[in-house]
N, CA, C and O atoms as a GROMACS GRO file, in nm:
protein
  292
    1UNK      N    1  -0.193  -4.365   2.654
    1UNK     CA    2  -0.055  -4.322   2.663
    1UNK      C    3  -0.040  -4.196   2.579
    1UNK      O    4  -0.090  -4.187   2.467
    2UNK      N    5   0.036  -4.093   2.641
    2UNK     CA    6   0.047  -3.981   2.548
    2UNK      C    7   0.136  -3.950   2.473
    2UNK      O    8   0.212  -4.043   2.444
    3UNK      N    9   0.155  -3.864   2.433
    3UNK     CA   10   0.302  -3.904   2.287
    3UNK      C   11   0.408  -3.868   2.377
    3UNK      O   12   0.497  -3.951   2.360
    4UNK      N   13   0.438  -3.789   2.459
    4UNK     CA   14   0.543  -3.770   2.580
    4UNK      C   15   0.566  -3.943   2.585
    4UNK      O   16   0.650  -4.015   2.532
    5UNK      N   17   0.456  -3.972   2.668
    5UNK     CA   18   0.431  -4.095   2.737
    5UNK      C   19   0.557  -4.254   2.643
    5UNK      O   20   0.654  -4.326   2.670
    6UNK      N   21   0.474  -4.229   2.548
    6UNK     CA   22   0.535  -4.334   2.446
    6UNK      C   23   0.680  -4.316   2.402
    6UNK      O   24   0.757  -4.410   2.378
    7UNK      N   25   0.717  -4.163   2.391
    7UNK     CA   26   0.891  -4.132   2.365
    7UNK      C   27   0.941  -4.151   2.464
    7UNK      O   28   1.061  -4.154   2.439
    8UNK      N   29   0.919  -4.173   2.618
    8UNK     CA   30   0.959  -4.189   2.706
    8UNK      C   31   1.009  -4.354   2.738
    8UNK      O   32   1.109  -4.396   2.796
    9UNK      N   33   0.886  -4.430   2.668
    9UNK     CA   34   0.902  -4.557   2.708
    9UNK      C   35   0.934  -4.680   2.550
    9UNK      O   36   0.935  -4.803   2.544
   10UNK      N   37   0.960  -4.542   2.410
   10UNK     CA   38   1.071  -4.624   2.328
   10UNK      C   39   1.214  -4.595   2.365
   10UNK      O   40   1.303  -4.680   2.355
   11UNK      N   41   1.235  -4.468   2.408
   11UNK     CA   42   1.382  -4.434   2.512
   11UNK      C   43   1.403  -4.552   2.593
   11UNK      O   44   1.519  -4.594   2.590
   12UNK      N   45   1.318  -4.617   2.667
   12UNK     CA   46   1.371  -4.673   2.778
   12UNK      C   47   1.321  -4.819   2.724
   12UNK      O   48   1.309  -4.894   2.821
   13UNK      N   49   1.292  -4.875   2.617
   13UNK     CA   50   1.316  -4.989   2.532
   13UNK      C   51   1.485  -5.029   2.481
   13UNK      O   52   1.568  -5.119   2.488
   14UNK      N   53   1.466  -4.898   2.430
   14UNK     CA   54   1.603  -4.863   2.350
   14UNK      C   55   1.704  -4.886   2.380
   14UNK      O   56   1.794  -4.932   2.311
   15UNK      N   57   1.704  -4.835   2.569
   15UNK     CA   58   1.844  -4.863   2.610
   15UNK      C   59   1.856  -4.992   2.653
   15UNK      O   60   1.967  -5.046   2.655
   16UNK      N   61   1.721  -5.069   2.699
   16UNK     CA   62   1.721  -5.193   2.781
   16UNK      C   63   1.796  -5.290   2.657
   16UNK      O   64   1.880  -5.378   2.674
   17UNK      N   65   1.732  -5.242   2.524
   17UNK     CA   66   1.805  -5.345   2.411
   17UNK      C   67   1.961  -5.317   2.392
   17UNK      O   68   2.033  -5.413   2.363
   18UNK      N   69   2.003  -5.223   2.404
   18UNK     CA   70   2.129  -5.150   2.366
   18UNK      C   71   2.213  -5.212   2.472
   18UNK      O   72   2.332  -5.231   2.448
   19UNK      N   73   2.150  -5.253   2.614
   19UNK     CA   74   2.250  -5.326   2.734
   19UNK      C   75   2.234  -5.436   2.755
   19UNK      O   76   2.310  -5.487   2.837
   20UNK      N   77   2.116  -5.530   2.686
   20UNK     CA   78   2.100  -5.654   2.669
   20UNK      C   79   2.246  -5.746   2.612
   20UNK      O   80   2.297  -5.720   2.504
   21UNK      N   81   2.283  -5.820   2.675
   21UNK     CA   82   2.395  -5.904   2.610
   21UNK      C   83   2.342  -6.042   2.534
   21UNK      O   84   2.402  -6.133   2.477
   22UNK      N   85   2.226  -6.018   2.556
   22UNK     CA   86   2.182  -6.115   2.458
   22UNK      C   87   2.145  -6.124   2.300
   22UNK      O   88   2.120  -6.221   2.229
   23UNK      N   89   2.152  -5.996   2.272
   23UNK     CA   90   2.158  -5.934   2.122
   23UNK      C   91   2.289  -5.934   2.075
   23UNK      O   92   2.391  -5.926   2.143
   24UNK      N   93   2.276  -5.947   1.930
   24UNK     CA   94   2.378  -5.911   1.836
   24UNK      C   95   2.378  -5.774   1.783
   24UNK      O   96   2.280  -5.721   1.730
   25UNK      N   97   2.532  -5.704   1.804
   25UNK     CA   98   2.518  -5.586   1.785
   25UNK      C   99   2.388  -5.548   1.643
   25UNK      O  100   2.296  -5.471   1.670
   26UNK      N  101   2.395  -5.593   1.544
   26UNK     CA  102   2.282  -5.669   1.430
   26UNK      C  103   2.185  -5.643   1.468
   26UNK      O  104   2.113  -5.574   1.396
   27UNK      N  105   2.138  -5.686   1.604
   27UNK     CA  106   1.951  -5.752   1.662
   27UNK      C  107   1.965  -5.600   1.690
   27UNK      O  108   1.890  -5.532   1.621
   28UNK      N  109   2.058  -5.521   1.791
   28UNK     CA  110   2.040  -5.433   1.851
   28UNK      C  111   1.973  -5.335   1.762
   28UNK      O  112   1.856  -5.299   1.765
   29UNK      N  113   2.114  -5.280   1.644
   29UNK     CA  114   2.116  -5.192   1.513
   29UNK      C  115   1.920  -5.154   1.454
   29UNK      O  116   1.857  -5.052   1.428
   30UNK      N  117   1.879  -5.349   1.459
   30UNK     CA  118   1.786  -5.338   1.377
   30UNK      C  119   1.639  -5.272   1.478
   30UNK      O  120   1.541  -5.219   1.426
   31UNK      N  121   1.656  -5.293   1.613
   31UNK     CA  122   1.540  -5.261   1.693
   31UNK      C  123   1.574  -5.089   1.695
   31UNK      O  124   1.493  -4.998   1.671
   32UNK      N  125   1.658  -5.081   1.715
   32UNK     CA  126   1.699  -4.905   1.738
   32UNK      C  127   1.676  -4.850   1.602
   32UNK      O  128   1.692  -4.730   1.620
   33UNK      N  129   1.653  -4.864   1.497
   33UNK     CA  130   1.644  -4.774   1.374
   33UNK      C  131   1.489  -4.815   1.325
   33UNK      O  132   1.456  -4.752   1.224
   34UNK      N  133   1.387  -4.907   1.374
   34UNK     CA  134   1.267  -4.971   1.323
   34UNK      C  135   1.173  -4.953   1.503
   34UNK      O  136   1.050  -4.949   1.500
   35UNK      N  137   1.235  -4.945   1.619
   35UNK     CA  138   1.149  -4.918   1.706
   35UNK      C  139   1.015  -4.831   1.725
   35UNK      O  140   0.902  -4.872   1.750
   36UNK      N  141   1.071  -4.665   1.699
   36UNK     CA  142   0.918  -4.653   1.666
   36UNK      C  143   0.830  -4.662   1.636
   36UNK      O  144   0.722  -4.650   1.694
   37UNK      N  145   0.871  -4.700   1.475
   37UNK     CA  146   0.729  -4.777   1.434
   37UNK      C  147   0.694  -4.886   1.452
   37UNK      O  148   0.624  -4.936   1.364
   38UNK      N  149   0.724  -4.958   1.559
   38UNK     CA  150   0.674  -5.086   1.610
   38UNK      C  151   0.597  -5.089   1.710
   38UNK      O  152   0.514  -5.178   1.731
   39UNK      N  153   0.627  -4.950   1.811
   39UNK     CA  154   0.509  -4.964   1.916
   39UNK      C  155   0.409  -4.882   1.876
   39UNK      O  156   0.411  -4.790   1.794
   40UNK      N  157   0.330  -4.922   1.936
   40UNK     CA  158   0.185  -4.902   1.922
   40UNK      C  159   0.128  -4.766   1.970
   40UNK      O  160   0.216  -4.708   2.034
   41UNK      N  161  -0.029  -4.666   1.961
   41UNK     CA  162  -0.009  -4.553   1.975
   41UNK      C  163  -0.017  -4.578   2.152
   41UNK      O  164   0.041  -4.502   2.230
   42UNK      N  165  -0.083  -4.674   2.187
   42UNK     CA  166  -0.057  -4.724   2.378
   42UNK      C  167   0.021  -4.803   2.382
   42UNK      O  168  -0.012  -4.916   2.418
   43UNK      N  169   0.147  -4.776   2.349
   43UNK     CA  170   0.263  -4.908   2.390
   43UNK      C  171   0.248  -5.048   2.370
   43UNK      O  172   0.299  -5.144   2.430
   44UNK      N  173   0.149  -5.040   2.251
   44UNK     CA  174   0.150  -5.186   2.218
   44UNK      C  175   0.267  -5.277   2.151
   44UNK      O  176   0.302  -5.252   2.036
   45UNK      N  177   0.322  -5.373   2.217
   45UNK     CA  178   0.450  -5.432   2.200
   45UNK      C  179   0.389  -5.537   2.040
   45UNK      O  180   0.475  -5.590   1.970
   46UNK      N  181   0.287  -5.548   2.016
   46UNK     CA  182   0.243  -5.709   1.911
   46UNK      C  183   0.359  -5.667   1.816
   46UNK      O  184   0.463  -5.732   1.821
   47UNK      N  185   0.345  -5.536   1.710
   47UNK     CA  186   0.423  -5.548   1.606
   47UNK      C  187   0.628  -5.589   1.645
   47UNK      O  188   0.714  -5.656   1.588
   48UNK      N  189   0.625  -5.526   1.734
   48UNK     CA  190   0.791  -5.521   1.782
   48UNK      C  191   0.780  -5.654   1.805
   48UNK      O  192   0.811  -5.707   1.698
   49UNK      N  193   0.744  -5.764   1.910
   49UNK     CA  194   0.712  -5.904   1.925
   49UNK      C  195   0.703  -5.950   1.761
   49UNK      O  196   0.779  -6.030   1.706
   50UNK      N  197   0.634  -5.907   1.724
   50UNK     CA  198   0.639  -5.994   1.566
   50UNK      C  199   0.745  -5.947   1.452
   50UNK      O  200   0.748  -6.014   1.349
   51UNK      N  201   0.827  -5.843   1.464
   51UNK     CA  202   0.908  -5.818   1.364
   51UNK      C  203   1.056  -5.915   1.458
   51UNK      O  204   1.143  -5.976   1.395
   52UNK      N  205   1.053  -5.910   1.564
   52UNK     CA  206   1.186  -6.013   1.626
   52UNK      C  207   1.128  -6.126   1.571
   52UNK      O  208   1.211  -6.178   1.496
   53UNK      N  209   1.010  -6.197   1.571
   53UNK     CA  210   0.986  -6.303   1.516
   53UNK      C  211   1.034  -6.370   1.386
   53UNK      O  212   1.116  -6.456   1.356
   54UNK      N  213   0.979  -6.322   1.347
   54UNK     CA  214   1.018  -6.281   1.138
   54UNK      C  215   1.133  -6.290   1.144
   54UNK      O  216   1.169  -6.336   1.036
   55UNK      N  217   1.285  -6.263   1.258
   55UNK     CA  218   1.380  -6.302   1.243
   55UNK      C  219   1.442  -6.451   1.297
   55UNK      O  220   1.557  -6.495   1.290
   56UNK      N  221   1.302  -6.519   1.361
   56UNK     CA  222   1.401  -6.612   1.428
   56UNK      C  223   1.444  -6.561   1.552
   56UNK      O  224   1.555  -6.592   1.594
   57UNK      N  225   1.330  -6.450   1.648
   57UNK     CA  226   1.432  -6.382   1.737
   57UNK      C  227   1.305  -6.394   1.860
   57UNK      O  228   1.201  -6.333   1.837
   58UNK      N  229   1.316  -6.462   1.970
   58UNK     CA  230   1.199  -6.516   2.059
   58UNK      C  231   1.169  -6.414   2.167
   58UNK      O  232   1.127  -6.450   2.277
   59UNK      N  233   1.194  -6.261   2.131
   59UNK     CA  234   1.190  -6.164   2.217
   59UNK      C  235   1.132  -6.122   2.349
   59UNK      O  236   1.168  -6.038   2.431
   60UNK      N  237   1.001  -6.228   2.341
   60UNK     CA  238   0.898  -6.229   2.500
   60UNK      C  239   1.003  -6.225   2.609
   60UNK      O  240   0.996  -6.129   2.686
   61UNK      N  241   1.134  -6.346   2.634
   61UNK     CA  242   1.206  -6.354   2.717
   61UNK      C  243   1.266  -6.244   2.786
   61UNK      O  244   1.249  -6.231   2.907
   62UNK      N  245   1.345  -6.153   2.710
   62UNK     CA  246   1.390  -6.038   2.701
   62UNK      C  247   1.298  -5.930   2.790
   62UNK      O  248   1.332  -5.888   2.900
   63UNK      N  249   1.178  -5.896   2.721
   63UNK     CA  250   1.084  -5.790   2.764
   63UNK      C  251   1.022  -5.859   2.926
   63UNK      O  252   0.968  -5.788   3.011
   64UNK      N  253   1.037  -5.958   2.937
   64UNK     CA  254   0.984  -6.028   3.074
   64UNK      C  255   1.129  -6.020   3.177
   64UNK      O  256   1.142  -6.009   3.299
   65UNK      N  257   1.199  -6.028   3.099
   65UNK     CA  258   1.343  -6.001   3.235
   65UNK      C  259   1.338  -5.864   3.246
   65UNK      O  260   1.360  -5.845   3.365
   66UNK      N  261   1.325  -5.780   3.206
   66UNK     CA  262   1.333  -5.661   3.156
   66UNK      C  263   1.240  -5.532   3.205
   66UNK      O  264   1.252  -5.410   3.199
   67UNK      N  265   1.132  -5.635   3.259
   67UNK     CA  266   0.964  -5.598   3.339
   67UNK      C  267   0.909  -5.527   3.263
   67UNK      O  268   0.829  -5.450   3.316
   68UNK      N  269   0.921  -5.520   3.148
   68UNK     CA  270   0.864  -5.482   3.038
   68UNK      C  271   0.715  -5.519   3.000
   68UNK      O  272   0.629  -5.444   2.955
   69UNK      N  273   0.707  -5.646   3.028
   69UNK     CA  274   0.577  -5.735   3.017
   69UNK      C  275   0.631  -5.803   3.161
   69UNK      O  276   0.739  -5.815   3.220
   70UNK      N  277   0.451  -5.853   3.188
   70UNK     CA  278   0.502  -5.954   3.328
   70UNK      C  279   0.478  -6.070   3.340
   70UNK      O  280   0.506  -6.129   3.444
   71UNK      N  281   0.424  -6.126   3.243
   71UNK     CA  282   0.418  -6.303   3.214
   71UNK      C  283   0.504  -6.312   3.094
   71UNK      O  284   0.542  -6.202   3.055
   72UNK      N  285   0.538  -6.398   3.037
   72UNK     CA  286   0.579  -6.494   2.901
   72UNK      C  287   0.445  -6.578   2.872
   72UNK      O  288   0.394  -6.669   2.937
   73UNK      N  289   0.401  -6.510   2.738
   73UNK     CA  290   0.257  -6.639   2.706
   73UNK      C  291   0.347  -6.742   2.634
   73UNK      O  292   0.300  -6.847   2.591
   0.00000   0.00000   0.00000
């Protein structure tokens, strides 16, 4: 993924969280100001998946409605 590549697809994280009604304005706040440094230099989702964790926050669901990811492990 190229660095274009990756600003392209925390942009389009960003907004999917920002129109999610399943967040608290809170959940939203905290993914939008900590997102970049959560994905990976190829769009690796583990750290972003594990910092929602750490809150109590089961995020797979989300990124799978979202077609973000295409299973739920």
């Amino acid at each position: 993924m190229s660095r274009q590549e990756k600003v392209i697809f925390i942009e389009k994280l960003r907004c999917a969280v920002q129109s999610y009604r399943g967040f608290t304005q809170t959940e939203k706040c905290y993914a939008h100001k900590h997102l970049p440094d959560w994905i990976g230099a190829k769009g690796e989702l583990d750290m972003f998946i594990k910092k929602f964790s750490e809150q109590s926050i089961d995020i797979q669901p989300f990124l799978f409605e979202k077609r973000i990811i295409k299973n739920v492990a």
